[in-house]
mmCIF file of C-alpha atoms in Angstrom:
data_model
loop_
_atom_site.group_PDB
_atom_site.id
_atom_site.type_symbol
_atom_site.label_atom_id
_atom_site.label_comp_id
_atom_site.label_asym_id
_atom_site.label_seq_id
_atom_site.Cartn_x
_atom_site.Cartn_y
_atom_site.Cartn_z
ATOM 1 C CA MET A 1 0.000 0.000 0.000
ATOM 2 C CA THR A 2 1.221 3.438 -0.903
ATOM 3 C CA SER A 3 -0.069 6.671 0.576
ATOM 4 C CA GLU A 4 0.366 10.386 0.011
ATOM 5 C CA PRO A 5 -0.687 13.371 2.123
ATOM 6 C CA CYS A 6 -3.704 15.353 0.943
ATOM 7 C CA ASP A 7 -2.685 18.885 -0.092
ATOM 8 C CA GLY A 8 -5.936 20.182 1.413
ATOM 9 C CA CYS A 9 -6.167 18.626 4.874
ATOM 10 C CA GLY A 10 -2.823 16.843 5.272
ATOM 11 C CA ARG A 11 -4.439 13.457 5.958
ATOM 12 C CA SER A 12 -2.581 10.392 4.665
ATOM 13 C CA VAL A 13 -4.522 9.026 1.674
ATOM 14 C CA ARG A 14 -4.258 5.547 0.171
ATOM 15 C CA ILE A 15 -3.151 5.353 -3.464
ATOM 16 C CA ALA A 16 -4.299 2.192 -5.215
ATOM 17 C CA GLY A 17 -2.164 0.251 -7.633
ATOM 18 C CA GLY A 18 1.540 0.482 -8.158
ATOM 19 C CA ILE A 19 4.256 -1.781 -6.867
ATOM 20 C CA GLY A 20 2.979 -1.517 -3.283
ATOM 21 C CA ASP A 21 -0.114 -3.565 -4.177
ATOM 22 C CA PHE A 22 1.624 -6.010 -6.495
ATOM 23 C CA TRP A 23 2.161 -8.719 -3.908
ATOM 24 C CA SER A 24 -0.776 -7.973 -1.622
ATOM 25 C CA PHE A 25 -3.436 -8.081 -4.391
ATOM 26 C CA GLU A 26 -5.510 -5.469 -2.579
ATOM 27 C CA ALA A 27 -8.453 -4.316 -4.693
ATOM 28 C CA GLU A 28 -9.345 -1.130 -2.797
ATOM 29 C CA SER A 29 -9.721 2.104 -4.743
ATOM 30 C CA SER A 30 -7.671 5.242 -4.233
ATOM 31 C CA GLY A 31 -8.766 7.662 -1.548
ATOM 32 C CA GLY A 32 -8.091 10.726 -3.694
ATOM 33 C CA MET A 33 -6.786 12.070 -6.975
ATOM 34 C CA THR A 34 -4.461 14.654 -8.461
ATOM 35 C CA LEU A 35 -6.166 17.727 -9.915
ATOM 36 C CA GLU A 36 -4.490 19.841 -12.604
ATOM 37 C CA LEU A 37 -6.018 23.310 -12.559
ATOM 38 C CA ASP A 38 -6.350 25.892 -15.327
ATOM 39 C CA ASP A 39 -4.126 28.308 -13.366
ATOM 40 C CA GLY A 40 -1.229 25.822 -13.473
ATOM 41 C CA GLY A 41 -1.672 24.410 -9.978
ATOM 42 C CA GLU A 42 -1.442 20.680 -9.371
ATOM 43 C CA PHE A 43 -2.722 19.202 -6.113
ATOM 44 C CA PHE A 44 -3.387 15.756 -4.672
ATOM 45 C CA LEU A 45 -6.673 15.860 -2.719
ATOM 46 C CA CYS A 46 -8.672 13.308 -0.753
ATOM 47 C CA HIS A 47 -12.291 12.765 -1.790
ATOM 48 C CA ASP A 48 -13.557 14.740 1.230
ATOM 49 C CA CYS A 49 -11.566 17.837 0.200
ATOM 50 C CA ILE A 50 -12.646 17.467 -3.433
ATOM 51 C CA ALA A 51 -16.267 17.505 -2.248
ATOM 52 C CA ARG A 52 -15.597 20.818 -0.425
ATOM 53 C CA LEU A 53 -14.457 22.616 -3.604
ATOM 54 C CA PRO A 54 -16.856 25.030 -5.326
ATOM 55 C CA ASP A 55 -18.960 23.464 -8.065
ATOM 56 C CA ASP A 56 -20.437 26.662 -9.491
ATOM 57 C CA ARG A 57 -17.202 27.992 -11.043
ATOM 58 C CA VAL A 58 -13.700 26.974 -12.116
ATOM 59 C CA VAL A 59 -11.593 25.838 -9.153
ATOM 60 C CA THR A 60 -8.364 27.790 -8.581
ATOM 61 C CA SER A 61 -5.231 27.225 -6.503
ATOM 62 C CA GLU A 62 -6.597 29.827 -4.084
ATOM 63 C CA ASP A 63 -9.628 27.592 -3.424
ATOM 64 C CA ILE A 64 -7.389 24.683 -2.504
ATOM 65 C CA ASN A 65 -5.084 26.823 -0.375
ATOM 66 C CA SER A 66 -8.128 27.944 1.616
ATOM 67 C CA LEU A 67 -9.220 24.380 2.513
#
């Protein structure tokens, strides 16, 4: 199992796949994803932080920094 900290809340988030799951055969999904924003920002966020982002406009790096 591999994990990475969420750029929003700092919580350790499981990342599915990769060499860490090769021998364990775990079938769990990832707990987050990397977002590439129009303003050039790139952030790894857990699903809870993604749900807190605005859905009525384009998300910016400022939105993620304010989480």
